[in-house]
Short mmCIF file of C-alpha atoms in Angstrom, two decimals:
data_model
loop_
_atom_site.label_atom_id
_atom_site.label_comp_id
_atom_site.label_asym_id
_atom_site.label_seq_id
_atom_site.Cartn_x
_atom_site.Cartn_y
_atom_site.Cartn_z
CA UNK A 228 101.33 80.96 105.86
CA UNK A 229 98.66 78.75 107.65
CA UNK A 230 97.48 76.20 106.01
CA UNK A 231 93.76 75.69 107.07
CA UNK A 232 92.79 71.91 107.45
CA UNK A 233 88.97 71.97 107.23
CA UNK A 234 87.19 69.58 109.20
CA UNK A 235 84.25 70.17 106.65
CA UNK A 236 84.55 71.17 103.31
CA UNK A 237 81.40 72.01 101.15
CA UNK A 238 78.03 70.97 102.48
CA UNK A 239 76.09 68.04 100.47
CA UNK A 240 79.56 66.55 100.17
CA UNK A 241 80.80 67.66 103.52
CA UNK A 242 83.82 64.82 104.77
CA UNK A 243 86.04 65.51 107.52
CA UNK A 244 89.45 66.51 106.77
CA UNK A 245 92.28 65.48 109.80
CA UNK A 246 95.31 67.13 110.50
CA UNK A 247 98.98 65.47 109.50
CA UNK A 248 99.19 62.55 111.77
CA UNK A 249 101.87 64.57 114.05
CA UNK A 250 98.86 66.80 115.37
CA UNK A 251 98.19 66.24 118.91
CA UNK A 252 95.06 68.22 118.79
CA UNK A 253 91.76 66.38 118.06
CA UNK A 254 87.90 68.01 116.99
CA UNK A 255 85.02 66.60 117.38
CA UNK A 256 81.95 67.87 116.83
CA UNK A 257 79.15 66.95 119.50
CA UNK A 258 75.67 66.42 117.95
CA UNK A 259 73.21 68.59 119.08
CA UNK A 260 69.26 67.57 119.95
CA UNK A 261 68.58 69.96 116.63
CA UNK A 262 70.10 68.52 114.53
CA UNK A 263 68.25 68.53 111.36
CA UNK A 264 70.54 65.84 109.56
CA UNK A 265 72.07 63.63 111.91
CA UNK A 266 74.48 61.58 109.02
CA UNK A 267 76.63 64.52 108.96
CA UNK A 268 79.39 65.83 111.15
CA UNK A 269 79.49 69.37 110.88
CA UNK A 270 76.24 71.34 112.61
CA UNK A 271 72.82 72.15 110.93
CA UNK A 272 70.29 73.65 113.25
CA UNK A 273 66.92 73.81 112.68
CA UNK A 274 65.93 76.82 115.80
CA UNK A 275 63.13 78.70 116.24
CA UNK A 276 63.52 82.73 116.47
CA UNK A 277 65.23 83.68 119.20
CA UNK A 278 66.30 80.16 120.33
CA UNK A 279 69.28 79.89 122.38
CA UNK A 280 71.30 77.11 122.10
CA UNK A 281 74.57 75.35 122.94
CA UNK A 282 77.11 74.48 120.12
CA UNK A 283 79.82 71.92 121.50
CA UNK A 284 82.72 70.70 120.26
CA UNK A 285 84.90 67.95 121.81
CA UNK A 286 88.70 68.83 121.93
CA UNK A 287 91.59 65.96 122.79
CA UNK A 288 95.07 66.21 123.49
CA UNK A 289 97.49 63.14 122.92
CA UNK A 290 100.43 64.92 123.96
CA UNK A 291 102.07 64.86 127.07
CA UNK A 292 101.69 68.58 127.45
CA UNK A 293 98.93 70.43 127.58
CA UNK A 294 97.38 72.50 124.52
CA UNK A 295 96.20 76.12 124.35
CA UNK A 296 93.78 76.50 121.41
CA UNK A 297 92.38 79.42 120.52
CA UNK A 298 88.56 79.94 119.32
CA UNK A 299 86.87 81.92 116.85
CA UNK A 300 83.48 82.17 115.53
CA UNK A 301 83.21 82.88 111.67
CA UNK A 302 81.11 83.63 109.16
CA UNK A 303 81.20 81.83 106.05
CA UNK A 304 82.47 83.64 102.71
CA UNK A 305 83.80 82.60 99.08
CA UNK A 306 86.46 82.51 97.53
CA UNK A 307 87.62 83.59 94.10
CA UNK A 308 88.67 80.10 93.06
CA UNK A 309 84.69 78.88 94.37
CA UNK A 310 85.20 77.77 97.69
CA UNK A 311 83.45 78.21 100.62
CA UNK A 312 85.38 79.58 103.13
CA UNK A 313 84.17 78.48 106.52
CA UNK A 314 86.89 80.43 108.11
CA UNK A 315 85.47 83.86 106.52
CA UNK A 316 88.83 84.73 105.58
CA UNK A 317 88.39 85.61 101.85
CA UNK A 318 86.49 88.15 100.20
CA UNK A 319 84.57 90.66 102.59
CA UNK A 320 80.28 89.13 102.73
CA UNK A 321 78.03 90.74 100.17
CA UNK A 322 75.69 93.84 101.61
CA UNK A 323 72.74 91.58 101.54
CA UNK A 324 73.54 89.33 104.62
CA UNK A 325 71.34 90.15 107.16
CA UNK A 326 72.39 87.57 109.91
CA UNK A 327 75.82 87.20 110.67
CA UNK A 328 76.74 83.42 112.53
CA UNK A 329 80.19 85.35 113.61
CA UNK A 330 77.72 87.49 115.75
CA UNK A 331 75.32 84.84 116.79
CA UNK A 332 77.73 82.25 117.90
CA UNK A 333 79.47 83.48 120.89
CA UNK A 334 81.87 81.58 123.30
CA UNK A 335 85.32 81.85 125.06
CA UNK A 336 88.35 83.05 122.92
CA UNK A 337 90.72 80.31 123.78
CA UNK A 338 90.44 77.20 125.78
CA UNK A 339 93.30 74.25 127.06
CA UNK A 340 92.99 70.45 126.77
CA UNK A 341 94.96 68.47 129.54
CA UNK A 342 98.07 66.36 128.63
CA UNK A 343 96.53 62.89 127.43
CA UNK A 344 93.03 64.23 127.77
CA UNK A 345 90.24 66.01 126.50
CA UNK A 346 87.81 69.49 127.06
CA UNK A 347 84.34 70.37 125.80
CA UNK A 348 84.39 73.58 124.52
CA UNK A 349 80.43 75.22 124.02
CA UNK A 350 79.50 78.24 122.63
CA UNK A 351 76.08 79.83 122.96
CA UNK A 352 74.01 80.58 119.82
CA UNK A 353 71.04 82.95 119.47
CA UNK A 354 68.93 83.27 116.47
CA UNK A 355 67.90 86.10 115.18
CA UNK A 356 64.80 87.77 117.47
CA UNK A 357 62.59 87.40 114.09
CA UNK A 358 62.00 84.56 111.94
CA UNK A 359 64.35 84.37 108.77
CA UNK A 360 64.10 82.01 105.11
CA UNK A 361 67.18 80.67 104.05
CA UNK A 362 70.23 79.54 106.03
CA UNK A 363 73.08 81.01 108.20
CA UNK A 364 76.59 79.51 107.74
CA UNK A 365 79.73 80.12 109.97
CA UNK A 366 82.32 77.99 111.83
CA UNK A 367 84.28 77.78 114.80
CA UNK A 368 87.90 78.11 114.41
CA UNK A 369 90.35 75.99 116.23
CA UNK A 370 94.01 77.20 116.47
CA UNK A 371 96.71 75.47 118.66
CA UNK A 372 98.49 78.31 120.30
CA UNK A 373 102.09 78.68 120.07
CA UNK A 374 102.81 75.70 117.62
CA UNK A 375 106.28 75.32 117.05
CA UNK A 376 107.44 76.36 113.71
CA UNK A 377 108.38 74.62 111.11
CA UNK A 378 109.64 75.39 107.44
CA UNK A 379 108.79 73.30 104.28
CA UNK A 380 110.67 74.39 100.91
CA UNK A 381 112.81 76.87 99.83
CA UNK A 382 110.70 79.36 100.35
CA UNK A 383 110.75 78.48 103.85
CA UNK A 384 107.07 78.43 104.28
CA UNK A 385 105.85 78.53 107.77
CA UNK A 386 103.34 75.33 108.35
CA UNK A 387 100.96 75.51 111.15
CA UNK A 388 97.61 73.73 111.29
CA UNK A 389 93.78 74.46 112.22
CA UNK A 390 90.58 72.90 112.71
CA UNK A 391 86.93 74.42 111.27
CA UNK A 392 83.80 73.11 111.86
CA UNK A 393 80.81 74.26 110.25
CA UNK A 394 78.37 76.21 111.59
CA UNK A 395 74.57 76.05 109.66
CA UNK A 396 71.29 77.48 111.61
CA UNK A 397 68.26 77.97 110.04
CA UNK A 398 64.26 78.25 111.17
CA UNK A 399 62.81 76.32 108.36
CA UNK A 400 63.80 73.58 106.85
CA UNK A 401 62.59 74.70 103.18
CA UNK A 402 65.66 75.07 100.85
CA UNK A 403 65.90 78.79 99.15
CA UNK A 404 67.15 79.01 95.01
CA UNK A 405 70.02 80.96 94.84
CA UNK A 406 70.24 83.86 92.95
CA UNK A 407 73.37 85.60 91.26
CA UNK A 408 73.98 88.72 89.84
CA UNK A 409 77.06 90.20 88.30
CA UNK A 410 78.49 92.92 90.16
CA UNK A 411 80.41 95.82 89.74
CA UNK A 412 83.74 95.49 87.03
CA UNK A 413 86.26 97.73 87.71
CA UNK A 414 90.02 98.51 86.40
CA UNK A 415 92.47 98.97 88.58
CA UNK A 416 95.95 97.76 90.77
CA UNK A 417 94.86 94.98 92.81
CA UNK A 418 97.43 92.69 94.90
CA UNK A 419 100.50 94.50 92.85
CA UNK A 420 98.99 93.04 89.53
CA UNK A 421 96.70 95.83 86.67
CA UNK A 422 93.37 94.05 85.95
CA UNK A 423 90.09 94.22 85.28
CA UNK A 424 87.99 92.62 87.75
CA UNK A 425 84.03 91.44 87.70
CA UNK A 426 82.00 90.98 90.76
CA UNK A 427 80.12 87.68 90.93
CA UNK A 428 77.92 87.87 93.96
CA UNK A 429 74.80 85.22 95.86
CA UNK A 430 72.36 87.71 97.03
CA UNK A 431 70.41 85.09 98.71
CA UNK A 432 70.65 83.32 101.75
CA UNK A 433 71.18 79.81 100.48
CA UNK A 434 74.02 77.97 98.96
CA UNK A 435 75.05 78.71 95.44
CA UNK A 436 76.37 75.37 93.80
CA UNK A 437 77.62 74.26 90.52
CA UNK A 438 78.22 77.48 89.26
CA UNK A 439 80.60 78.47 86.06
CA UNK A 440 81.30 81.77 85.83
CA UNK A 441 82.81 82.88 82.08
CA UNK A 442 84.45 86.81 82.07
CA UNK A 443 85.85 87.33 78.53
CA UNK A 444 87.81 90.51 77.94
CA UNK A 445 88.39 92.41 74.64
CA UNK A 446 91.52 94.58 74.47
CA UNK A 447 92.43 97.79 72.14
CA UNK A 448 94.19 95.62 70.06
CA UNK A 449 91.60 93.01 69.64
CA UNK A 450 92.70 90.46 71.51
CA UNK A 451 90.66 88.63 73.79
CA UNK A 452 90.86 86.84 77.09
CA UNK A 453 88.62 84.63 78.54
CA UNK A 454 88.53 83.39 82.28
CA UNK A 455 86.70 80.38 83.26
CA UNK A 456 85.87 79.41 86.57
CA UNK A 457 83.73 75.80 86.40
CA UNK A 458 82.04 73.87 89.30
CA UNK A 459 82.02 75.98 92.06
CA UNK A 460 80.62 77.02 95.09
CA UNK A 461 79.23 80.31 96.56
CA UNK A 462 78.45 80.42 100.71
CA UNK A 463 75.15 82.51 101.32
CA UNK A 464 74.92 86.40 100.60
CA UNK A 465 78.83 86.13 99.42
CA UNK A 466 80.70 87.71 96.68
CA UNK A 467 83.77 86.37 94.71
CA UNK A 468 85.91 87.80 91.85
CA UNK A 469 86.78 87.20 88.57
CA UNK A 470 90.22 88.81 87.53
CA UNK A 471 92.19 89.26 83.96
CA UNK A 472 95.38 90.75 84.15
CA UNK A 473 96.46 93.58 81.75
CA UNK A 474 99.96 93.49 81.49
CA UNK A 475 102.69 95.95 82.80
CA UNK A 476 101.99 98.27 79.63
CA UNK A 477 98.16 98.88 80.45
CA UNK A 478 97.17 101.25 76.56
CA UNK A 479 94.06 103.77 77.62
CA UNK A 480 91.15 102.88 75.68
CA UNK A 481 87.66 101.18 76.16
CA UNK A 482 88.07 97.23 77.03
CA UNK A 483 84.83 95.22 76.13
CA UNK A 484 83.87 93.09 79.40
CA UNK A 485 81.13 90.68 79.26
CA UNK A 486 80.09 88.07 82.12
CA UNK A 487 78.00 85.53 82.87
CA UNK A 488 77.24 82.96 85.35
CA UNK A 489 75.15 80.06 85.37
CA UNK A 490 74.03 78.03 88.53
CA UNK A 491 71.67 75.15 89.17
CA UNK A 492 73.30 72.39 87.41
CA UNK A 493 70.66 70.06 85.08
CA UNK A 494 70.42 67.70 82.51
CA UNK A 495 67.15 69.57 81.85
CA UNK A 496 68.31 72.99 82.33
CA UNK A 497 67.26 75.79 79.41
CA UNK A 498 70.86 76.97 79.64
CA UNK A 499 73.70 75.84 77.66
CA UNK A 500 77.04 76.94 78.51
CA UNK A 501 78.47 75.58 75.17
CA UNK A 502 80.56 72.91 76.79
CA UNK A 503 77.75 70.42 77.33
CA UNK A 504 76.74 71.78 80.48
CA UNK A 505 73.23 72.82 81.13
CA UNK A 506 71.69 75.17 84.35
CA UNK A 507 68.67 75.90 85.73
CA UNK A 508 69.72 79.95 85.97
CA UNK A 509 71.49 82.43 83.73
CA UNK A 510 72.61 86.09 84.05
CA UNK A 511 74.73 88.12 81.98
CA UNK A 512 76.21 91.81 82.21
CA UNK A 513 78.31 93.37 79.32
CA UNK A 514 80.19 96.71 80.35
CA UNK A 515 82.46 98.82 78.41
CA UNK A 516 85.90 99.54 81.27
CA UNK A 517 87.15 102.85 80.42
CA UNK A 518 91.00 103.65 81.38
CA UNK A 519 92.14 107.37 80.54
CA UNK A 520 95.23 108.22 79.40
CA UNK A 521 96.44 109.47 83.28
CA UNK A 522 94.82 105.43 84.49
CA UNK A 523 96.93 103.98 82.12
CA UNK A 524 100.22 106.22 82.65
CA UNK A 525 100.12 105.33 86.30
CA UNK A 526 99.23 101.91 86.19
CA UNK A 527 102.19 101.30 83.64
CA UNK A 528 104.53 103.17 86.33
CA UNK A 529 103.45 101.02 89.45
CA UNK A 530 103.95 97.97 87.21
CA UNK A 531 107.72 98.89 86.00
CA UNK A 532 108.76 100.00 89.39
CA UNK A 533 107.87 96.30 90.48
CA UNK A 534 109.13 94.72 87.35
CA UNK A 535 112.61 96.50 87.21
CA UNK A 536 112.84 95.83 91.26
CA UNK A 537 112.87 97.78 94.40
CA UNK A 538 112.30 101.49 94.77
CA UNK A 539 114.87 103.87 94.03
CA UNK A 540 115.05 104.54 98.06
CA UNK A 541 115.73 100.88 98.87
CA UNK A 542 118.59 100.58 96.50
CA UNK A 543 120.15 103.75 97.43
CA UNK A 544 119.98 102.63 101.20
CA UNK A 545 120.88 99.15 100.55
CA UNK A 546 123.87 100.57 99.08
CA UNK A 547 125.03 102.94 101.49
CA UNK A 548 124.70 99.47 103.69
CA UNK A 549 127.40 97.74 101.52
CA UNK A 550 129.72 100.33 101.56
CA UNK A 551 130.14 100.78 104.94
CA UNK A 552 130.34 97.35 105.19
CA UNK A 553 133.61 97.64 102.97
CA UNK A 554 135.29 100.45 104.62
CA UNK A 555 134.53 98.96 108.12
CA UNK A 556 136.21 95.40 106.31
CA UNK A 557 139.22 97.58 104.84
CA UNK A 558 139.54 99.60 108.59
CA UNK A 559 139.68 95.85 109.90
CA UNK A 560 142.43 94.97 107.39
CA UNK A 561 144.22 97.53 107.99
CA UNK A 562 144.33 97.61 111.61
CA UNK A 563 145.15 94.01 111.32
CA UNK A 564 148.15 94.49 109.03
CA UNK A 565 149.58 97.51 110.92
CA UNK A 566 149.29 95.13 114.38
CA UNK A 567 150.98 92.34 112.34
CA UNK A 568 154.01 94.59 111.27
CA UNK A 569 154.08 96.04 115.06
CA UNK A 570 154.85 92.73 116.20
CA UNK A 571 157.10 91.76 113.05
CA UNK A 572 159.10 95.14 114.08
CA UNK A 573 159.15 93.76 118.00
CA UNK A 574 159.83 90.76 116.96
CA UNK A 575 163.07 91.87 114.62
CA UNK A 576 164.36 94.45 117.71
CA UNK A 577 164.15 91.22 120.13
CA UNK A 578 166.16 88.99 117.59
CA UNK A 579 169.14 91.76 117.64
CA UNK A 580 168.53 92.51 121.57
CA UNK A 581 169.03 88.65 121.68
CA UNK A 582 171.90 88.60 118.78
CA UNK A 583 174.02 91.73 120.50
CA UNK A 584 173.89 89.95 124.57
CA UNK A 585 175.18 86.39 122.41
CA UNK A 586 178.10 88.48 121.21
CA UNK A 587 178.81 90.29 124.43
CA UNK A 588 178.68 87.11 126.34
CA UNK A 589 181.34 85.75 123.99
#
């Protein structure tokens, strides 16, 4: 598991983030000439269209060996908890983006820092040929190569560390309002778990922030269950999912599915979300899920071959594997005990070889 240590984390609260103090690897960002705002640490370009331009980053080494780090350019995504995930490694971006910074930024795919020194790394960046509204968000990716492993837990969960700086471009300086619209919501087997799962996606290119997303979910049996997700944080043209599990015993019927999001966070806003928050923006989308009879069946048999263990095929082999294991144990014994009563037996003929000479001798 690698546990990503962002360097910048959000955007209008962006602080850096260091590694555990035993990290020999240090990031620094160096502050380019375009720098729209130049209080913050992470990169926001203001470029014309088809600007090239140098992104740098500073990279020290305070170990007495020298570092391999490996580089790569990103572009930014979300999360389902409502993060934004600089590193693009969550949820795929939504069909909307048009300009991707993992494309635009380009630059080598690894670079070393000298024992007790330090390397500029620089990556080239080319905007789009045509001029754009909104912002494009990526990072660059910083991975020590070859870190030495080391387990935390019972578990025995692999730590290793990384740096991410963020990446913003943009050719105006005019903020877009974010828009959101609820997705598709689907049924299915997702990550070994049954659930029905809503889309929330930002079909603009701007930042989505404050946003509370509320999916409520109303079974056969009457039930219902509500997920809440409260404060969060969507990266440009990005999707993220809302997910209620269904159980191990999913019933075919129609499940009621209604959700809505609300973004734009204000004292003033028209929208209450009936826990004494108020937005600037609303959307809602009910949808009635549909799982047949065959849905449900199979659904109910993936979740009971993971509840009631391993396939059939792994416990037959696994114990075939412990048999042998006792009848190669029992050969073992027995060899051993049919050695130990060979030399008991040479033993016993040497005593009355020994026994017979004493008497002749006498």
């Amino acid at each position: 598991m690698i546990a990503l240590l962002f360097i910048i984390f959000g955007l209008a609260s962006a602080q850096p983030v260091h590694a555990a103090s035993t990290a020999a690897l240090g990031v620094q960002p160096i502050q380019s000439t375009y720098q729209r705002d130049k209080n913050v640490t992470y990169f926001d370009l203001l470029l014309k269209a088809g600007q090239v331009t140098p992104v740098q980053v500073k990279l020290t080494n305070s170990s007495n060996s020298a570092i391999k780090v490996n580089v790569q350019a990103t572009t930014a995504t979300s999360s389902n908890s409502g993060i934004v995930d600089y590193t693009g490694g969550s949820n795929t971006s939504d069909r909307t983006l048009q300009h991707k910074m993992g494309t635009a930024l380009k630059g080598a795919s690894s670079v070393t820092v000298p024992p007790k020194g330090s390397k500029t790394y620089s990556a080239t960046l080319t905007m789009p040929s045509t001029s754009f509204s909104g912002v494009m968000v990526g990072g660059l990716v910083f991975t020590p190569a070859n870190q030495a492993t080391a387990t935390s837990g019972k578990l025995g969960v692999v730590n290793k560390y990384a740096y991410t700086v963020a990446v913003l471009a943009r050719n105006s300086s005019t903020i877009l309002a974010p828009k959101l619209e609820i997705g598709t919501i689907t049924s299915g087997r997702i990550k070994q778990v049954n659930q029905i799962q809503a889309q929330v996606r930002n079909t603009t290119a701007a930042f989505a922030n404050h946003i509370e997303a509320i999916t409520t979910i109303k079974t056969p049996s009457g039930k219902t269950k509500t997920l809440r997700l409260a404060d969060a944080q969507m990266a440009p043209n990005s999707k993220l999912y809302q997910t209620l599990a269904l159980g191990t015993k999913v019933k075919a019927d129609d499940y009621q599915v209604n959700t809505t999001a609300y973004w734009g966070k204000s004292s003033t806003g028209a929208y209450a979300d009936g826990h004494g928050n108020h937005y600037q923006y609303r959307t809602n989308t009910s949808k009635t899920v549909k799982i047949t009879q065959t849905q449900a069946a199979k659904l109910t048999k993936a979740a009971a071959k993971v509840h009631n263990g391993m396939p059939k095929s792994y416990i037959i082999a696994i114990v075939v594997g412990v048999v042998l294991l006792l009848l190669i144990i029992f050969l073992l014994i027995v060899i051993f005990m049919r050695r130990k009563q060979s030399s008991q037996k040479l033993a016993d003929l040497e005593k009355q070889v020994a026994d017979l000479k004493n008497k002749s001798d006498k």
